[in-house]
Tab-separated table of C-alpha atoms in Angstrom:
chain	number	residue	atom	x	y	z
A	1	MET	CA	-0.026	-0.013	-0.006
A	2	ARG	CA	1.459	3.320	-1.047
A	3	THR	CA	1.064	6.745	0.521
A	4	LEU	CA	-1.304	9.071	-1.271
A	5	THR	CA	-1.074	12.838	-1.295
A	6	THR	CA	-3.738	15.490	-1.608
A	7	ASP	CA	-3.629	19.260	-1.101
A	8	ARG	CA	-4.045	18.973	2.680
A	9	LEU	CA	-3.683	15.306	3.533
A	10	LEU	CA	-1.322	12.369	3.576
A	11	LEU	CA	-3.117	9.049	3.218
A	12	ARG	CA	-0.735	6.550	4.638
A	13	PRO	CA	-0.742	3.095	6.196
A	14	TRP	CA	-1.723	2.931	9.845
A	15	ASN	CA	0.897	1.901	12.438
A	16	MET	CA	0.702	1.036	16.127
A	17	ASP	CA	2.125	4.455	17.081
A	18	ASP	CA	-1.231	5.908	15.895
A	19	VAL	CA	-3.250	4.101	18.606
A	20	GLU	CA	-3.831	7.147	20.858
A	21	ALA	CA	-4.849	9.341	17.907
A	22	PHE	CA	-7.129	6.637	16.639
A	23	TYR	CA	-8.740	6.056	20.007
A	24	LEU	CA	-9.268	9.817	20.454
A	25	TYR	CA	-11.789	10.005	17.559
A	26	ALA	CA	-12.896	6.323	17.496
A	27	SER	CA	-14.173	6.609	21.080
A	28	SER	CA	-16.528	9.459	20.159
A	29	PRO	CA	-20.249	8.473	20.461
A	30	ASP	CA	-20.912	10.506	17.349
A	31	VAL	CA	-18.312	9.026	14.988
A	32	GLY	CA	-18.618	5.238	15.063
A	33	PRO	CA	-22.364	4.862	15.130
A	34	SER	CA	-22.749	7.027	11.988
A	35	ALA	CA	-20.667	4.389	10.194
A	36	GLY	CA	-22.228	1.431	11.981
A	37	TRP	CA	-19.458	0.500	14.332
A	38	LYS	CA	-19.263	0.607	18.148
A	39	PRO	CA	-17.258	3.418	19.716
A	40	CYS	CA	-14.018	2.191	21.210
A	41	GLU	CA	-14.370	1.747	24.919
A	42	SER	CA	-10.648	1.502	25.818
A	43	LEU	CA	-7.168	2.017	24.425
A	44	GLY	CA	-6.785	-1.764	24.351
A	45	GLU	CA	-9.824	-2.121	22.066
A	46	ALA	CA	-8.326	0.543	19.777
A	47	GLU	CA	-5.043	-1.490	19.682
A	48	GLU	CA	-6.913	-4.639	18.633
A	49	ILE	CA	-8.415	-2.821	15.704
A	50	LEU	CA	-5.088	-1.349	14.560
A	51	GLU	CA	-3.379	-4.715	14.969
A	52	LYS	CA	-5.932	-6.125	12.541
A	53	TRP	CA	-5.544	-3.266	10.044
A	54	THR	CA	-1.758	-3.494	10.074
A	55	ALA	CA	-1.540	-7.272	9.776
A	56	GLU	CA	0.163	-8.480	6.575
A	57	ASP	CA	-2.680	-10.779	5.695
A	58	TYR	CA	-5.453	-8.165	6.216
A	59	PRO	CA	-7.379	-8.232	2.920
A	60	ASP	CA	-8.611	-4.613	2.906
A	61	VAL	CA	-6.787	-1.357	2.303
A	62	VAL	CA	-7.165	1.204	5.072
A	63	PHE	CA	-5.404	4.560	5.106
A	64	ALA	CA	-4.843	6.963	7.985
A	65	MET	CA	-5.865	10.486	7.050
A	66	GLU	CA	-3.049	12.739	8.317
A	67	GLU	CA	-3.345	16.520	8.031
A	68	LYS	CA	-0.145	17.872	6.413
A	69	GLY	CA	0.149	21.047	8.362
A	70	THR	CA	-0.318	19.593	11.875
A	71	GLY	CA	0.532	15.905	11.490
A	72	ALA	CA	-2.732	15.139	13.255
A	73	VAL	CA	-4.679	11.995	12.317
A	74	VAL	CA	-8.144	13.306	11.333
A	75	GLY	CA	-9.840	10.102	10.207
A	76	SER	CA	-9.567	6.962	8.143
A	77	ILE	CA	-10.551	5.813	4.667
A	78	GLY	CA	-10.341	2.486	3.014
A	79	LEU	CA	-11.267	0.016	0.281
A	80	HIS	CA	-13.092	-3.036	1.518
A	81	ARG	CA	-14.797	-6.135	0.209
A	82	ASP	CA	-18.410	-5.499	-0.651
A	83	THR	CA	-20.345	-8.230	1.136
A	84	HIS	CA	-23.309	-7.687	-1.221
A	85	ARG	CA	-21.084	-8.442	-4.175
A	86	ALA	CA	-18.702	-10.901	-2.524
A	87	PRO	CA	-18.079	-13.125	-5.630
A	88	ASN	CA	-16.958	-10.105	-7.655
A	89	VAL	CA	-13.250	-9.951	-7.003
A	90	GLN	CA	-12.918	-6.792	-9.184
A	91	CYS	CA	-15.204	-4.852	-6.914
A	92	ARG	CA	-14.301	-2.849	-3.786
A	93	MET	CA	-16.361	-0.781	-1.355
A	94	LEU	CA	-15.298	2.675	-0.220
A	95	GLY	CA	-15.562	3.503	3.485
A	96	TYR	CA	-14.488	6.603	5.432
A	97	CYS	CA	-14.935	8.577	8.631
A	98	THR	CA	-13.470	11.713	10.087
A	99	ALA	CA	-13.036	12.932	13.662
A	100	LYS	CA	-15.950	15.054	14.858
A	101	GLU	CA	-13.840	18.170	15.301
A	102	HIS	CA	-12.910	17.996	11.618
A	103	TRP	CA	-16.432	17.585	10.235
A	104	GLY	CA	-17.392	20.173	7.590
A	105	LYS	CA	-13.807	20.823	6.411
A	106	GLY	CA	-14.080	18.773	3.268
A	107	PHE	CA	-11.417	16.197	4.338
A	108	ALA	CA	-13.580	13.124	3.470
A	109	THR	CA	-14.299	14.361	-0.019
A	110	GLU	CA	-10.632	15.275	-0.615
A	111	ALA	CA	-9.476	11.895	0.587
A	112	ALA	CA	-12.190	10.031	-1.301
A	113	HIS	CA	-11.110	11.513	-4.623
A	114	ALA	CA	-7.552	10.249	-4.063
A	115	VAL	CA	-8.657	6.796	-2.977
A	116	ILE	CA	-11.056	6.475	-5.933
A	117	ASP	CA	-8.042	7.262	-8.215
A	118	TYR	CA	-6.063	4.558	-6.381
A	119	ALA	CA	-8.867	2.023	-6.752
A	120	PHE	CA	-9.268	2.445	-10.501
A	121	GLN	CA	-5.724	3.296	-11.516
A	122	ARG	CA	-3.642	1.185	-9.134
A	123	LEU	CA	-5.895	-1.689	-8.156
A	124	ARG	CA	-7.756	-1.517	-11.518
A	125	VAL	CA	-11.153	-2.416	-10.027
A	126	LYS	CA	-14.025	-2.438	-12.362
A	127	LEU	CA	-16.678	-1.469	-9.863
A	128	LEU	CA	-16.487	0.702	-6.771
A	129	THR	CA	-19.379	0.868	-4.346
A	130	VAL	CA	-20.335	3.004	-1.320
A	131	ASP	CA	-23.301	3.365	0.957
A	132	HIS	CA	-24.603	5.444	3.818
A	133	TYR	CA	-27.286	5.050	6.422
A	134	VAL	CA	-30.421	6.983	5.647
A	135	GLY	CA	-30.190	10.322	7.474
A	136	ASN	CA	-26.410	10.646	7.271
A	137	GLU	CA	-26.526	13.743	5.088
A	138	GLY	CA	-22.771	14.468	5.444
A	139	SER	CA	-21.873	11.116	3.936
A	140	ARG	CA	-24.492	11.504	1.231
A	141	ARG	CA	-22.960	14.855	0.165
A	142	VAL	CA	-19.486	13.283	-0.013
A	143	ILE	CA	-20.759	10.501	-2.188
A	144	GLU	CA	-22.591	12.833	-4.563
A	145	LYS	CA	-19.648	15.170	-4.894
A	146	CYS	CA	-17.504	12.194	-5.960
A	147	GLY	CA	-19.911	11.387	-8.790
A	148	PHE	CA	-21.280	8.002	-7.684
A	149	THR	CA	-24.492	6.735	-9.273
A	150	TYR	CA	-27.395	6.213	-6.898
A	151	GLU	CA	-28.666	2.595	-7.030
A	152	GLY	CA	-31.465	2.655	-4.451
A	153	THR	CA	-32.368	2.450	-0.796
A	154	LEU	CA	-32.926	-0.814	0.981
A	155	ARG	CA	-34.936	-0.908	4.170
A	156	ARG	CA	-33.373	-2.748	7.103
A	157	ALA	CA	-30.364	-3.433	4.850
A	158	LEU	CA	-27.484	-3.391	7.319
A	159	GLN	CA	-27.136	-4.646	10.874
A	160	ILE	CA	-24.992	-2.413	13.124
A	161	TYR	CA	-22.968	-3.264	16.249
A	162	ASP	CA	-25.901	-3.219	18.639
A	163	GLY	CA	-27.950	-5.658	16.610
A	164	THR	CA	-30.399	-3.224	15.164
A	165	TYR	CA	-31.062	-2.837	11.450
A	166	LYS	CA	-30.816	0.410	9.506
A	167	ASP	CA	-32.078	1.560	6.129
A	168	ALA	CA	-29.206	2.264	3.769
A	169	SER	CA	-28.699	4.029	0.424
A	170	PHE	CA	-26.393	2.383	-2.102
A	171	TYR	CA	-24.251	3.886	-4.862
A	172	SER	CA	-21.705	2.675	-7.352
A	173	MET	CA	-19.205	3.780	-9.995
A	174	THR	CA	-18.006	1.693	-12.906
A	175	ALA	CA	-14.546	1.940	-14.430
A	176	ALA	CA	-15.989	3.628	-17.534
A	177	GLU	CA	-17.932	6.110	-15.419
A	178	TYR	CA	-14.791	6.944	-13.480
A	179	ARG	CA	-12.857	7.708	-16.667
A	180	LEU	CA	-15.765	9.740	-17.981
A	181	ILE	CA	-15.869	11.859	-14.853
A	182	ARG	CA	-12.149	12.444	-14.969
A	183	ALA	CA	-12.276	13.231	-18.721
A	184	LYS	CA	-14.942	15.941	-18.267
A	185	ALA	CA	-13.164	17.396	-15.272
A	186	ALA	CA	-10.031	17.772	-17.418
A	187	GLY	CA	-11.947	19.533	-20.149
A	188	LEU	CA	-11.659	16.661	-22.664
A	189	ALA	CA	-14.482	16.159	-25.155
A	190	LEU	CA	-15.552	14.520	-28.358
A	191	VAL	CA	-16.282	16.956	-31.195
A	192	LEU	CA	-17.787	16.307	-34.620
A	193	PRO	CA	-15.538	16.602	-37.653
A	194	GLU	CA	-17.445	19.660	-38.954
A	195	GLU	CA	-16.360	21.441	-35.793
A	196	VAL	CA	-12.664	20.990	-36.598
A	197	SER	CA	-11.008	23.273	-39.106
A	198	GLU	CA	-9.426	21.794	-42.254
A	199	GLU	CA	-6.042	23.169	-40.982
A	200	ALA	CA	-6.389	21.334	-37.678
A	201	PHE	CA	-7.480	18.180	-39.503
A	202	MET	CA	-4.523	18.273	-41.844
A	203	ALA	CA	-2.114	18.836	-38.969
A	204	TYR	CA	-3.562	15.731	-37.226
A	205	TYR	CA	-3.592	13.759	-40.447
A	206	GLY	CA	-0.012	14.609	-41.310
A	207	GLU	CA	1.336	13.183	-38.041
A	208	TRP	CA	0.356	9.649	-39.079
A	209	GLY	CA	2.923	9.551	-41.920
A	210	GLY	CA	0.500	8.078	-44.486
A	211	GLU	CA	-2.546	5.891	-44.551
A	212	GLY	CA	-2.543	2.117	-43.999
A	213	PRO	CA	-2.744	-0.421	-41.184
A	214	GLY	CA	-1.222	1.913	-38.642
A	215	PHE	CA	-3.745	4.680	-39.167
A	216	ASN	CA	-6.547	4.587	-36.645
A	217	PRO	CA	-9.438	4.862	-36.926
A	218	ALA	CA	-9.798	4.121	-40.591
A	219	ALA	CA	-12.834	6.396	-40.783
A	220	MET	CA	-10.457	9.378	-40.637
A	221	GLU	CA	-8.491	8.353	-43.747
A	222	LEU	CA	-8.844	10.605	-46.769
A	223	LYS	CA	-8.351	7.729	-49.239
A	224	GLY	CA	-7.608	10.083	-52.109
A	225	ARG	CA	-10.401	12.549	-51.337
A	226	ARG	CA	-10.143	16.188	-50.615
A	227	HIS	CA	-11.049	17.271	-47.118
A	228	LYS	CA	-14.384	18.748	-48.226
A	229	GLN	CA	-15.469	15.489	-49.863
A	230	TRP	CA	-14.225	13.377	-46.906
A	231	LEU	CA	-16.227	15.582	-44.572
A	232	LYS	CA	-19.359	15.220	-46.661
A	233	ASP	CA	-18.978	11.430	-46.770
A	234	THR	CA	-18.272	11.248	-43.073
A	235	ILE	CA	-21.391	13.158	-42.161
A	236	ALA	CA	-23.473	10.909	-44.520
A	237	MET	CA	-22.187	7.825	-42.665
A	238	ARG	CA	-24.354	8.768	-39.648
A	239	THR	CA	-27.643	8.141	-41.540
A	240	ASN	CA	-26.934	6.951	-45.076
A	241	PRO	CA	-23.918	4.643	-45.213
A	242	PRO	CA	-22.879	2.892	-48.384
A	243	GLU	CA	-24.277	-0.607	-48.974
A	244	GLY	CA	-22.653	-3.171	-46.729
A	245	LEU	CA	-21.651	-0.685	-44.049
A	246	VAL	CA	-23.465	0.290	-40.896
A	247	PRO	CA	-24.287	3.843	-39.745
A	248	SER	CA	-21.495	5.310	-37.713
A	249	THR	CA	-20.437	8.624	-36.140
A	250	ALA	CA	-16.813	9.737	-36.200
A	251	TYR	CA	-15.504	12.159	-33.566
A	252	PHE	CA	-12.329	14.020	-32.883
A	253	PHE	CA	-11.010	13.924	-29.302
A	254	ALA	CA	-10.030	17.392	-28.132
A	255	ASP	CA	-8.705	19.129	-25.108
A	256	ARG	CA	-10.109	22.322	-23.438
A	257	ALA	CA	-8.086	24.493	-25.827
A	258	GLY	CA	-9.532	22.687	-28.882
A	259	ARG	CA	-6.377	20.846	-29.819
A	260	VAL	CA	-7.130	17.527	-31.581
A	261	LEU	CA	-5.599	14.632	-29.502
A	262	GLY	CA	-7.068	11.659	-31.317
A	263	ALA	CA	-10.148	10.290	-33.062
A	264	ILE	CA	-12.783	7.617	-32.500
A	265	ASP	CA	-15.372	5.992	-34.740
A	266	PHE	CA	-18.603	4.697	-33.172
A	267	ARG	CA	-20.600	2.161	-35.202
A	268	HIS	CA	-24.208	2.353	-34.185
A	269	GLU	CA	-24.875	-1.354	-34.761
A	270	LEU	CA	-22.990	-4.528	-35.643
A	271	ASN	CA	-22.991	-6.502	-38.895
A	272	ASP	CA	-21.465	-9.960	-39.121
A	273	TYR	CA	-17.946	-8.732	-39.673
A	274	LEU	CA	-18.096	-6.204	-36.873
A	275	LEU	CA	-19.563	-8.735	-34.482
A	276	HIS	CA	-16.680	-11.182	-35.093
A	277	TYR	CA	-13.730	-8.862	-35.589
A	278	ALA	CA	-14.002	-5.062	-35.469
A	279	GLY	CA	-16.704	-4.237	-32.865
A	280	HIS	CA	-18.633	-0.995	-32.273
A	281	ILE	CA	-15.585	1.269	-31.763
A	282	GLY	CA	-12.270	1.969	-33.452
A	283	TYR	CA	-9.952	4.662	-32.096
A	284	GLY	CA	-6.438	6.146	-32.210
A	285	ILE	CA	-4.445	8.756	-30.333
A	286	ARG	CA	-2.303	11.001	-32.525
A	287	PRO	CA	1.378	10.022	-32.431
A	288	SER	CA	2.534	13.133	-30.540
A	289	CYS	CA	0.021	12.538	-27.748
A	290	ARG	CA	0.641	8.836	-27.042
A	291	GLY	CA	1.968	7.647	-23.667
A	292	LYS	CA	-0.088	10.176	-21.707
A	293	GLY	CA	-2.928	7.873	-20.702
A	294	LEU	CA	-5.528	9.662	-22.867
A	295	ALA	CA	-7.074	6.718	-24.632
A	296	PRO	CA	-9.269	5.463	-21.754
A	297	TYR	CA	-10.758	8.977	-21.471
A	298	MET	CA	-11.572	9.049	-25.128
A	299	LEU	CA	-13.110	5.598	-25.016
A	300	ALA	CA	-15.206	6.554	-21.941
A	301	LEU	CA	-16.579	9.621	-23.716
A	302	CYS	CA	-17.585	7.454	-26.675
A	303	LEU	CA	-19.231	4.869	-24.359
A	304	GLU	CA	-21.400	7.727	-23.142
A	305	LYS	CA	-22.461	8.351	-26.721
A	306	ALA	CA	-23.327	4.676	-27.051
A	307	ARG	CA	-25.411	4.709	-23.935
A	308	GLU	CA	-27.281	7.826	-25.149
A	309	ARG	CA	-28.142	5.937	-28.265
A	310	GLY	CA	-29.723	3.222	-26.239
A	311	LEU	CA	-27.043	0.450	-26.339
A	312	ALA	CA	-26.814	-1.744	-23.252
A	313	ARG	CA	-23.307	-2.942	-24.050
A	314	VAL	CA	-20.655	-2.514	-26.720
A	315	LEU	CA	-18.047	-4.706	-28.351
A	316	VAL	CA	-14.477	-3.294	-28.513
A	317	THR	CA	-11.661	-5.302	-30.095
A	318	CYS	CA	-7.933	-5.047	-30.555
A	319	ASP	CA	-4.982	-7.004	-31.951
A	320	ASP	CA	-3.883	-9.660	-29.474
A	321	GLU	CA	-0.387	-8.186	-29.401
A	322	ASN	CA	-1.588	-4.549	-28.802
A	323	GLN	CA	-1.241	-4.521	-25.052
A	324	ALA	CA	-1.738	-0.750	-24.898
A	325	SER	CA	-5.120	-0.992	-26.506
A	326	ALA	CA	-6.085	-4.012	-24.436
A	327	SER	CA	-5.232	-2.009	-21.307
A	328	THR	CA	-7.358	0.874	-22.481
A	329	ILE	CA	-10.373	-1.383	-23.020
A	330	GLU	CA	-9.846	-3.064	-19.653
A	331	ASP	CA	-9.452	0.286	-17.936
A	332	CYS	CA	-13.050	1.055	-19.124
A	333	GLY	CA	-14.377	-2.231	-17.771
A	334	GLY	CA	-13.929	-4.424	-20.760
A	335	GLU	CA	-14.457	-8.163	-20.174
A	336	LEU	CA	-12.540	-10.416	-22.528
A	337	GLU	CA	-14.931	-12.917	-24.191
A	338	ASN	CA	-12.473	-14.706	-26.492
A	339	ARG	CA	-9.780	-14.359	-29.090
A	340	VAL	CA	-10.576	-14.995	-32.772
A	341	GLU	CA	-8.285	-15.599	-35.746
A	342	GLU	CA	-8.538	-13.788	-39.055
A	343	ASP	CA	-5.932	-14.273	-41.762
A	344	GLY	CA	-3.469	-15.513	-39.239
A	345	ARG	CA	-3.966	-12.611	-36.856
A	346	LEU	CA	-5.524	-12.960	-33.389
A	347	THR	CA	-8.027	-10.386	-32.244
A	348	ARG	CA	-9.269	-9.921	-28.692
A	349	ARG	CA	-13.012	-9.369	-28.306
A	350	TYR	CA	-14.170	-7.397	-25.234
A	351	TRP	CA	-17.672	-6.492	-24.083
A	352	ILE	CA	-18.296	-3.421	-21.959
A	353	ASP	CA	-21.668	-3.210	-20.116
A	354	LEU	CA	-23.202	0.306	-20.145
């Protein structure tokens, strides 16, 4: 477990030297019950909890929230097994609490953003969940600020330390939703080709060094056409594709300043060839922008377009040897169905649920 840094906090592993600081807030009658656990009644009880958290075989990840300026431990935050989704090994549940004297300072939200990044980028989970007891408005606000999707409220869903049951509201975030949230926060977007100038298009096009197998997606190839004709044909593909092809929408991937970073082609449906080999989506990052982790954000933005069109899941494929593309698809929640061979080349077929 690594140490995470935010503007005001260090999120670090707990150690036994923290026992007094932990006991100080964990013994409060207002802290533990809001999260469903019994307030610590003695320093020895606090030691037992920290011994469990710091054990090498402890399966969960629990960070101490340390304030940078003072060195004070202001709470804890962790990634736990979700008992409601226990068979799903690629799922974790977010949990957190802060000392009462630090409520209202935004520490929980700040820490949660960092741990969410850790869950999806470091642990590569495909689903992150979180819940709160009905009436815990502070926790609800943290969850909503982080962008989780509300799933529903279950009555008498969770049993707490005193044996009573509480109603709880449940939320989740998929890997694709996480990348979508981060993409939008960074000012990244998909834009239609008619929104990109010919000059910007040609600068993008020129970086590829010619058309052919390395040019992705193929929808952005001129294929001997002038830009004006290519644009006309590309717009027509959305509603009136040539015989044998399916309707598709091509997008450029741009940053906040409008610079084209890549391109992606979304096929609205699958024909037999697309079902077996090419999938719903083809994409490429321009050569000068590779190695910056941009592709998952572009794919997540396109998945949103697919969901808006009513698709429940999409097929995304890549060459078996293209590990970078495979990682991009997996980062957005892709589940490998199989590998298929075409002309001696293996293709990975991934499905992403929307």
